[in-house]
Coordinates of C-alpha atoms in Angstrom, one line a residue:
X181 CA 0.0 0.0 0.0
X182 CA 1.4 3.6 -0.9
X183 CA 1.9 5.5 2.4
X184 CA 1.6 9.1 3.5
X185 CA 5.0 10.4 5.4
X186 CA 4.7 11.1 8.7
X187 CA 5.4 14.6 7.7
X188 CA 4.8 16.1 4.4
X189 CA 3.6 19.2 3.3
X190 CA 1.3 20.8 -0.1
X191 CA 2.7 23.3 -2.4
X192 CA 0.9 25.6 -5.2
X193 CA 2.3 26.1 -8.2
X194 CA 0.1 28.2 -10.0
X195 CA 1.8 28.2 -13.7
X196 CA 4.2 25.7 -13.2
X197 CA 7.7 27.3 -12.9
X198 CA 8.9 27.3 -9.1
X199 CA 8.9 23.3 -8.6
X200 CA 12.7 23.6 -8.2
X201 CA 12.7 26.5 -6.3
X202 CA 9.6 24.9 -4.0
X203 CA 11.8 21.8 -3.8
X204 CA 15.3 23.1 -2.6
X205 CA 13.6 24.4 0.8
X206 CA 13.0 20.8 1.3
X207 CA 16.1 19.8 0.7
X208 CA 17.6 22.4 3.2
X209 CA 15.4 21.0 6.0
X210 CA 16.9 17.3 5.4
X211 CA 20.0 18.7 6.0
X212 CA 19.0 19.3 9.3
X213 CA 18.2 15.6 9.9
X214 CA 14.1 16.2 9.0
X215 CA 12.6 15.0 6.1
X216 CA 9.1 16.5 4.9
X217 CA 8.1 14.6 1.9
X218 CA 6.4 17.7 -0.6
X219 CA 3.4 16.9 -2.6
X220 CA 2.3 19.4 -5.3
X221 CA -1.2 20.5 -5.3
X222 CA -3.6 22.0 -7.9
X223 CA -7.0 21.9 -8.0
X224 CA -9.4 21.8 -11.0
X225 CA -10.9 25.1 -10.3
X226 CA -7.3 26.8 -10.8
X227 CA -6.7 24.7 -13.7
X228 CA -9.7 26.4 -15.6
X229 CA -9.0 29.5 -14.3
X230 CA -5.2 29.5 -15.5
X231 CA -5.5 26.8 -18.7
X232 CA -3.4 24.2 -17.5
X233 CA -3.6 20.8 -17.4
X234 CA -2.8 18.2 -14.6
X235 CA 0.0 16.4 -16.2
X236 CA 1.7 19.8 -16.2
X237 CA 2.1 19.4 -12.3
X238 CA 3.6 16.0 -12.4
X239 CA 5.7 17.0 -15.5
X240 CA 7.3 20.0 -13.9
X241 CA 7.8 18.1 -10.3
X242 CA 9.4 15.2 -11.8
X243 CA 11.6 17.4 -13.9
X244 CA 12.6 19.4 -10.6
X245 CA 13.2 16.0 -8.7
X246 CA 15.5 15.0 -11.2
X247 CA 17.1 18.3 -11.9
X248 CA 18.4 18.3 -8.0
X249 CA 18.5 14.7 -7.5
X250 CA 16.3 14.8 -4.8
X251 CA 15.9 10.3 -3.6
X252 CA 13.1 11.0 -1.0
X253 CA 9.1 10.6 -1.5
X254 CA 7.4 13.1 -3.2
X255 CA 3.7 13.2 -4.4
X256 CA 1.1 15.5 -6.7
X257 CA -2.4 15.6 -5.4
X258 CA -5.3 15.9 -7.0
X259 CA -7.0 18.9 -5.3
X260 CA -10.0 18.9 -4.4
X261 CA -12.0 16.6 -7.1
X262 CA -15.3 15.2 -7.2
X263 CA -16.4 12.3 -9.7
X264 CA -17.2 15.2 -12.3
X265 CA -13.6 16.8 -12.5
X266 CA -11.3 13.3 -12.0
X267 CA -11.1 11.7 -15.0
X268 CA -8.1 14.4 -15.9
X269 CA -5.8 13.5 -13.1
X270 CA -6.1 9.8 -12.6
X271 CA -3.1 9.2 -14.7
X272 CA -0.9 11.8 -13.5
X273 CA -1.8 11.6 -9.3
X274 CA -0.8 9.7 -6.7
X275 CA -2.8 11.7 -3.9
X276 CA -6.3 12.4 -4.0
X277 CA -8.1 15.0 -1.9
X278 CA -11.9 13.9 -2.5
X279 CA -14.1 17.2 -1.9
X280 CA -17.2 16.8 -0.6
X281 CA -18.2 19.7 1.5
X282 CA -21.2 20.4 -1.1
X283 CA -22.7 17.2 0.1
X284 CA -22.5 17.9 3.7
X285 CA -25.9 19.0 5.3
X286 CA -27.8 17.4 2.7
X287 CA -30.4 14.7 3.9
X288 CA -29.4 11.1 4.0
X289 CA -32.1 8.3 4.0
X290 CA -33.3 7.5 7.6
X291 CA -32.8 4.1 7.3
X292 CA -29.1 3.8 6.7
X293 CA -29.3 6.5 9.8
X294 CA -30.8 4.4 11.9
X295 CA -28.1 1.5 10.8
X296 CA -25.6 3.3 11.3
X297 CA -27.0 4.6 14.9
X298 CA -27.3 0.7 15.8
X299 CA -24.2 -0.9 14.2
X300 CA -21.7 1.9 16.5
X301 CA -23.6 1.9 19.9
X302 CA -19.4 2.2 21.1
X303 CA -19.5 5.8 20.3
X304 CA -22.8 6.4 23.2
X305 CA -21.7 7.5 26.0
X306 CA -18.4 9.4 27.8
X307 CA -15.3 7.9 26.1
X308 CA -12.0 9.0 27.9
X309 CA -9.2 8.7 24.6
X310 CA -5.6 9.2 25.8
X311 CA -4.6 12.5 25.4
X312 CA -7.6 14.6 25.2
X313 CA -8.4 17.7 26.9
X314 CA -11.6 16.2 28.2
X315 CA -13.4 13.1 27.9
X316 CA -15.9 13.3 24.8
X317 CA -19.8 13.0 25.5
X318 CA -21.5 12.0 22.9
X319 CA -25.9 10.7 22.8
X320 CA -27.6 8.7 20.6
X321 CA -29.3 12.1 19.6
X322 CA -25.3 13.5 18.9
X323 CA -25.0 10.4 16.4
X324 CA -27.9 10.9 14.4
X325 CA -27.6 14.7 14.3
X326 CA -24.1 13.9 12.8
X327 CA -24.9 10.9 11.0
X328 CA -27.9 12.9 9.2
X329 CA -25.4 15.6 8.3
X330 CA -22.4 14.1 7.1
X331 CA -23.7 10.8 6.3
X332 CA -24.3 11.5 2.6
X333 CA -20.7 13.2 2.3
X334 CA -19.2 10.2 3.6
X335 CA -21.2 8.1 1.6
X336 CA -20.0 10.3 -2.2
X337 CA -16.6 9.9 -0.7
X338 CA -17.2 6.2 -1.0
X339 CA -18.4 6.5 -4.5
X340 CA -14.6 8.9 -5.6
X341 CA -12.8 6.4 -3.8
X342 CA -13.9 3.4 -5.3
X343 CA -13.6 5.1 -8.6
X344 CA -9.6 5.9 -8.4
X345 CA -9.4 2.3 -7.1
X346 CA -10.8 1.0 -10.0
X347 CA -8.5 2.6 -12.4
X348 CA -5.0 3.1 -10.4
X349 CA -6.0 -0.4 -8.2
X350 CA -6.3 -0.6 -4.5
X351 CA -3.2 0.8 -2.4
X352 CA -1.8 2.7 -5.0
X353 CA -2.5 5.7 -4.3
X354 CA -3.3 8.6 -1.1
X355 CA -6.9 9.2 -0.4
X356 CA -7.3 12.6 1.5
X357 CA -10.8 13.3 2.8
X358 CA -12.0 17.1 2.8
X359 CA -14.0 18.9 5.4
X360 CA -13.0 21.9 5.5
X361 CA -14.5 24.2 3.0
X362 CA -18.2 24.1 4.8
X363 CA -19.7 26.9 6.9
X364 CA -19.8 25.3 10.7
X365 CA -16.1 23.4 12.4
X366 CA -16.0 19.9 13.3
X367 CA -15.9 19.0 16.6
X368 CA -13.9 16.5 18.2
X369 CA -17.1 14.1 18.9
X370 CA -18.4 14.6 15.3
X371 CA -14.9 14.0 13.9
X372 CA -14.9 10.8 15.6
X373 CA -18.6 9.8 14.1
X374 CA -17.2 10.9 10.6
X375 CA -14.3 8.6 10.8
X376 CA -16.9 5.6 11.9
X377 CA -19.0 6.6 8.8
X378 CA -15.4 6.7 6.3
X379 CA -15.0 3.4 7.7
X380 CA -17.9 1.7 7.2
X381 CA -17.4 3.1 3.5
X382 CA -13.9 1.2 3.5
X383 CA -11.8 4.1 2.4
X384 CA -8.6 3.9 3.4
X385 CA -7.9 7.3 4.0
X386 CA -4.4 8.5 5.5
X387 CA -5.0 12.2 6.0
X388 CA -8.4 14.2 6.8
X389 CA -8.9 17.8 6.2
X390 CA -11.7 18.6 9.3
X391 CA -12.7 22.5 9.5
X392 CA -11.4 24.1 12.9
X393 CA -13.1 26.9 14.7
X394 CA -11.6 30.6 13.3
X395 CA -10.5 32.1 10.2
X396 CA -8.0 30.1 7.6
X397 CA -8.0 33.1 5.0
X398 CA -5.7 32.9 2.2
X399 CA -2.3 33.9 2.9
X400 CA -2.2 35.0 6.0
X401 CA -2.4 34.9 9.4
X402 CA -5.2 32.6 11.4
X403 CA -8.0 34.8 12.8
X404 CA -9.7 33.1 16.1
X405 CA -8.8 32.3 19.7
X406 CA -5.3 30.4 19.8
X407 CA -6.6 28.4 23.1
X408 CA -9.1 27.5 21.2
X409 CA -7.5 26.1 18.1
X410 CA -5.1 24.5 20.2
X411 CA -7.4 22.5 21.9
X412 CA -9.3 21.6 19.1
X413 CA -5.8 20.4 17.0
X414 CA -4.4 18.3 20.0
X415 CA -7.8 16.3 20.6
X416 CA -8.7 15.7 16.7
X417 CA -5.1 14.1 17.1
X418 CA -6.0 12.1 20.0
X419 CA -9.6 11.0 18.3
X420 CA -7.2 9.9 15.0
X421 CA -5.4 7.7 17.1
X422 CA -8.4 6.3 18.7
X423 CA -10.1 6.0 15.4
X424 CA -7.1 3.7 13.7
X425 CA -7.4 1.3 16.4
X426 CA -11.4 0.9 16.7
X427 CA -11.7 1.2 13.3
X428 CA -8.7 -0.4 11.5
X429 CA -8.3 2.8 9.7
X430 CA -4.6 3.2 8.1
X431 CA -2.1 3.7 10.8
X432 CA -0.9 7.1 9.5
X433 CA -3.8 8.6 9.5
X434 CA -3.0 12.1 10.4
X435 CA -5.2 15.8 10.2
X436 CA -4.8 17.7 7.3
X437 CA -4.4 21.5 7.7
X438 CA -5.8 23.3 4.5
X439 CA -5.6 27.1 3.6
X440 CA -2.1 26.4 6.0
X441 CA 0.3 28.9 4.9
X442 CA 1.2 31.6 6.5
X443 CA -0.5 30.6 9.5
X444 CA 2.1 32.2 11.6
X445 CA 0.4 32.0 15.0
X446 CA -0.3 28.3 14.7
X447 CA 2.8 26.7 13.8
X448 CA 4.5 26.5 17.4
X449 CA 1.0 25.0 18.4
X450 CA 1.2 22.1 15.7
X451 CA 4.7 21.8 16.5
X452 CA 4.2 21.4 19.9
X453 CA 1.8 18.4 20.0
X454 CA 3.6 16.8 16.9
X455 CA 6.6 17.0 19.6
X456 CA 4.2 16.1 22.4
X457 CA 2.6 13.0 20.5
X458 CA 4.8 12.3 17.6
X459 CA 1.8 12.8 15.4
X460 CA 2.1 13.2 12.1
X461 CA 0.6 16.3 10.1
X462 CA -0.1 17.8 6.2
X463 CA 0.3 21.0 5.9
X464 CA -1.2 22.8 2.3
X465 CA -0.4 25.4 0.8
X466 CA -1.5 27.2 -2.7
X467 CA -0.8 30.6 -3.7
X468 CA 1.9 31.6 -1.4
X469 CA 4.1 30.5 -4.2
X470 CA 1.8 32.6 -6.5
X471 CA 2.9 35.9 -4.5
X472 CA 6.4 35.1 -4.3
X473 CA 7.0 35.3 -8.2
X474 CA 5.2 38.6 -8.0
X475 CA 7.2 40.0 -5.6
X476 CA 10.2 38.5 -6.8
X477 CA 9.3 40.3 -10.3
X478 CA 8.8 43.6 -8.0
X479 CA 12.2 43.1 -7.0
X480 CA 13.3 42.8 -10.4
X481 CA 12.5 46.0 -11.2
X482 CA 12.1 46.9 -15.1
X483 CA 9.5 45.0 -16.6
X484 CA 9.3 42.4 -14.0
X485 CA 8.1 45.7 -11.8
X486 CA 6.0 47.0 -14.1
X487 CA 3.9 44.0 -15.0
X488 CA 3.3 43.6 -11.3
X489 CA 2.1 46.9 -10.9
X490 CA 0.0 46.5 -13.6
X491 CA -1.6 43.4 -11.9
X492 CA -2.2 45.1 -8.7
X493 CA -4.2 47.9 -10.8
X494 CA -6.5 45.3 -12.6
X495 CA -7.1 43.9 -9.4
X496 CA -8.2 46.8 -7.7
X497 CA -10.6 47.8 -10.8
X498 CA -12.2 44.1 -10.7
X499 CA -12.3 43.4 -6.6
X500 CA -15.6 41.8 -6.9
X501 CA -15.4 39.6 -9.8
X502 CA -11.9 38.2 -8.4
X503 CA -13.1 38.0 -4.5
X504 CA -16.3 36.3 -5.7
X505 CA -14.8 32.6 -5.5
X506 CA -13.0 33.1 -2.6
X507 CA -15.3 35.3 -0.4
X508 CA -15.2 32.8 2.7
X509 CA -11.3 32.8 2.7
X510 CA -10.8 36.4 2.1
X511 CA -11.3 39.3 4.8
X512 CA -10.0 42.4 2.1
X513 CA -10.5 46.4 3.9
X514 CA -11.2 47.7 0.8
X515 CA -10.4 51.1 1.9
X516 CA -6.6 50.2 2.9
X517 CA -6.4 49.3 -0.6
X518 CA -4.1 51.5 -2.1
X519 CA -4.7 53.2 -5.3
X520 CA -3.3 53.0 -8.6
X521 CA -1.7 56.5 -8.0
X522 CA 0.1 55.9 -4.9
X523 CA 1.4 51.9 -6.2
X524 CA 2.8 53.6 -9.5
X525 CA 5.2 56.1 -6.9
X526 CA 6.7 52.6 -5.4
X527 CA 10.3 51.1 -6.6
X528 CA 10.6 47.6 -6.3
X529 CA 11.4 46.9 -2.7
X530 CA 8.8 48.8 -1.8
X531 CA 6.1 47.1 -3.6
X532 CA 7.5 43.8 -2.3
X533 CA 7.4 45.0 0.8
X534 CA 3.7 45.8 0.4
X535 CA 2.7 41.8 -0.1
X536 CA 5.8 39.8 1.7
X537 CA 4.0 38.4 4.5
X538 CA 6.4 39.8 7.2
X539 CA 3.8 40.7 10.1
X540 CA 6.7 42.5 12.1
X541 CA 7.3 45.0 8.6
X542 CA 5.1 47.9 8.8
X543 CA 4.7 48.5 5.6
X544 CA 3.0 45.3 4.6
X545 CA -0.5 45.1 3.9
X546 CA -2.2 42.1 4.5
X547 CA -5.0 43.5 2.2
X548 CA -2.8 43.7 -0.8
X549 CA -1.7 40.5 0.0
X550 CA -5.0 38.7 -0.2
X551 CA -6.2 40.8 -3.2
X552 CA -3.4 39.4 -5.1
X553 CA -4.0 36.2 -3.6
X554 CA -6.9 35.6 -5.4
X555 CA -5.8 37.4 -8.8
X556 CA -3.3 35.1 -10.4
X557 CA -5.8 34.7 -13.5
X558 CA -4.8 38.2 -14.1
X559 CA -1.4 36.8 -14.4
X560 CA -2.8 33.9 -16.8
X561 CA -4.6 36.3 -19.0
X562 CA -1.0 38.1 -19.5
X563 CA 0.4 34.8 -21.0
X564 CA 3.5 34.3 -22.4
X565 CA 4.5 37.9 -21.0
X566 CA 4.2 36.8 -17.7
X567 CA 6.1 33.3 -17.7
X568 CA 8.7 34.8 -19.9
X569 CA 9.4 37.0 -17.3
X570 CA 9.5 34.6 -14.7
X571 CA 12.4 32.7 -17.1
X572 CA 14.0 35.9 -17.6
X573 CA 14.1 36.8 -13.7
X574 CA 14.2 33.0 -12.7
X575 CA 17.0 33.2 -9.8
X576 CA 15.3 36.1 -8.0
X577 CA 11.8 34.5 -7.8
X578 CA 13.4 31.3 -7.0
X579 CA 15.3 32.9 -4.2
X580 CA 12.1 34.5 -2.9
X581 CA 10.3 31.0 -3.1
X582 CA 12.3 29.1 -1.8
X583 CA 13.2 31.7 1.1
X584 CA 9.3 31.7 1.8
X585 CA 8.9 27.9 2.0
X586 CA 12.0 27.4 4.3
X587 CA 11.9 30.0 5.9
X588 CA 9.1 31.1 7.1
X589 CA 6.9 27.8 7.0
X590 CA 9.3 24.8 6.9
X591 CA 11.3 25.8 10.2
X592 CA 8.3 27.2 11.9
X593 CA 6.6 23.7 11.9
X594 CA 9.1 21.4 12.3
X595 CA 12.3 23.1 14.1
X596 CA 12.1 24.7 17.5
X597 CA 13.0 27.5 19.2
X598 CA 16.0 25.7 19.9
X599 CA 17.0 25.1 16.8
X600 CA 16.6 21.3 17.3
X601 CA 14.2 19.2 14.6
X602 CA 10.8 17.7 15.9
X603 CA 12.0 13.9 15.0
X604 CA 13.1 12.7 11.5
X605 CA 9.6 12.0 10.0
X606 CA 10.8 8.8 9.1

C-alpha cells in the first residue's frame, strides 16, 4: 500500500515554474536531519482559471526532482476533485483530496441513519481517549444529528474512492478526505462519528482535512482564539489515534491543515503536540508560491516591476469579480487598498514589501496581499509575458520562493525555538 510520510507538506504552483525553487527548501530541512516529503497540489478550479492541465504538475515536479537529484518521496495531489472533475488527473496523481463539502448537510435516507445509529452503539456515552483535553460526551441524539449531516458526504466519498481504485487499483495511491470548506467546524465528537461513517465506507484514508473553529483566510495569518485552536488540534489528534485502532483505519492517519500557509500563530502550536505525541501532520499550501513570483518580479524591477504593478491595478478595478470565488477565505478592507496612484510612486522593494508576508514590517499590507492572492488569473490572462518573465528573472523569484517555503513555514513547523528538529519523519 502507498503510504503518507509522517510529515509532508502541499505546495501551489500556479503556472508551473517554481517546482525547483519549491523543492530546494526541502532539501535544506533534510540537511537538518528532517525530512518533509512535498506533494504538489492543484486543484481543477485553478486549472480552468489558469489553462493548464494536470500532467503539467507531475511534469514540472518530476523534472525538478531530477534536476536536484532529490531520492526522497514526493507526491502531486489531485486537489480537491469530485467524480465530475477526476477523470483528468487519474493518470498523473498519486494523492487524492476527495471534496465533498457540497454534500455535507444534505439529507441522507433515515434508514441507513438508523443503521448506522445501531451498528456503533461504542461511540454512546463518555469515552476517555488518551490524550484529550476532556473526555468526549456524545448521545444517541449527537449520532444521528451527525450521522444525518455528514452521512451522505461520507457516503459520495465512498463513490470517488472506489472510482480511483478501480483505475489506479487498490493501495496505490493517497486518499485525503476534505471537510474543510463548509460553513460550521468539526468537533472533536463529530470527527470521531465521521471517521466511523469513512469506515464503514472502506476508504482507506491516511490524512483528513476537518474545518477548525476561526479564520483560515488565504495567505495570511489565522484569525480566532489560539486556546481554542489549540485544543481543538491536540484532541482531533488524540480522536485519529483512537479511530485507527477501533476502526482499522490506516495507521498514518493524520489531520490535514488546508488554507495552511502563512498561518504564523499556529505553527508552534502544531509543533508542539507533533513533539508532544509524535503525530504526524499535512500541511497545504497554494498561492503563497503565486505571490512570491510577484514579488520577486517587483524586485526585479524593469518590466518584471511594471507587469506587477500593472496586476495590482486590474485587481483593484475588478475586486468583486476576483473575490467572488473566494469570499469565505478572504477578509479584504477595501479602503486600505491602495490606489493605482500611490502603487505607480513605489520602486521595487517597496512594492515587495507591500505583499511579503512579514507581520513585524510595517509596511506590509495584509489587504494587498489577499487581493493578489486571489488574482493570479490576471497573471494567466498576461500569458507568455508573464512566464517569460518569470524565465527571464528565474534566480530572484526562485530565491524569494524558496526563502518563503523554508523559511518562514518549513522551520516554523518542524524546528524549534532551539533550533533542534521535531523527529526525522521517518
Amino acid at each position: 500500500m502507498l503510504t503518507i510520510e509522517k510529515y509532508s507538506f502541499g505546495v501551489g504552483d500556479r503556472f508551473a515554474h517554481q517546482a525547483a525553487a519549491q523543492l530546494r527548501s526541502f532539501t535544506r530541512l533534510a540537511e537538518k536531519g528532517i525530512h518533509v516529503a512535498p506533494v504538489w497540489n492543484k486543484s481543477n478550479r485553478e486549472h480552468t482559471f489558469v489553462g493548464s492541465e494536470p500532467q503539467s504538475v507531475y511534469d514540472a515536479a518530476a523534472a525538478a526532482v531530477e534536476k536536484l537529484g532529490f531520492d526522497r518521496p514526493w507526491h502531486v495531489d489531485a486537489d480537491h476533485i469530485g467524480l465530475k472533475t477526476v477523470e483528468p488527473f487519474l493518470p498523473c496523481s498519486d494523492f487524492f483530496t476527495l471534496d465533498v463539502a457540497d454534500s455535507i448537510g444534505k439529507p441522507a435516507d433515515q434508514a441507513d441513519i438508523d443503521a448506522f445509529v445501531a451498528k456503533h452503539s461504542e461511540l454512546i456515552g463518555t469515552l476517555e481517549l488518551e490524550g484529550l483535553s476532556a473526555p468526549l460526551t456524545i448521545t444517541e441524539e449527537d449520532v444521528r444529528r451527525v450521522a444525518g449531516q455528514y452521512m451522505l458526504a461520507t457516503k459520495e466519498a465512498g463513490e470517488i474512492d472506489r472510482h480511483i481504485a478501480s483505475v489506479k487499483g487498490e493501495g496505490n495511491y493517497i486518499a485525503e478526505v476534505s471537510m474543510d470548506e463548509t460553513d460550521e467546524p468539526q468537533t472533536p465528537p463529530e470527527l470521531l462519528i465521521i471517521l466511523a461513517m469513512l469506515a464503514d465506507e472502506n476508504i482507506r484514508v491516511q490524512t483528513i482535512a476537518p474545518k477548525f473553529t476561526g479564520r483560515f483566510n488565504k495567505g495570511v495569518d489565522y484569525v480566532g482564539d489560539l486556546a481554542q485552536f489549540e485544543r481543538e488540534f491536540n484532541d482531533d489528534v488524540a480522536v485519529l489515534a483512537h479511530a485507527v485502532k477501533a476502526y482499522g483505519l490506516p495507521e498514518v492517519l493524520k489531520l490535514s491543515v488546508h488554507s495552511g500557509s502563512d498561518k504564523f500563530s499556529l505553527y508552534p502550536i502544531i509543533r508542539d503536540c507533533l513533539k508532544r505525541t509524535g503525530a504526524g501532520v499535512h500541511l497545504k499550501t497554494a498561492g503563497t508560491t503565486w505571490l512570491e513570483e510577484i514579488i520577486g518580479l517587483a524586485e526585479a524591477g524593469g518590466d518584471g516591476l511594471a507587469l506587477a504593478k500593472e496586476i495590482y491595478v486590474y485587481a483593484l478595478e475588478h475586486v468583486d469579480e476576483l473575490c467572488a470565488p473566494y469570499a469565505s477565505v478572504i477578509d479584504i478592507d477595501r479602503s486600505q487598498l491602495p490606489d493605482s496612484a500611490a502603487v505607480e510612486k513605489l520602486d521595487g522593494p517597496a512594492f515587495a514589501e507591500l505583499i511579503r508576508h512579514i507581520p513585524s514590517n510595517p509596511n506590509f499590507n495584509a489587504n494587498v496581499r489577499q487581493l493578489l492572492h486571489v488574482s493570479f488569473k490576471v497573471a494567466a490572462k498576461a500569458g507568455a509575458r508573464y512566464t517569460d518573465l518569470l524565465e527571464s528573472n528565474e534566480e530572484i523569484v526562485g530565491q524569494q520562493v524558496t526563502q518563503n517555503i523554508y523559511d518562514r513555514h518549513l522551520l516554523a513547523l518542524f524546528i524549534d525555538e532551539d533550533g533542534k528538529a521535531i523527529g526525522t519523519g521517518a
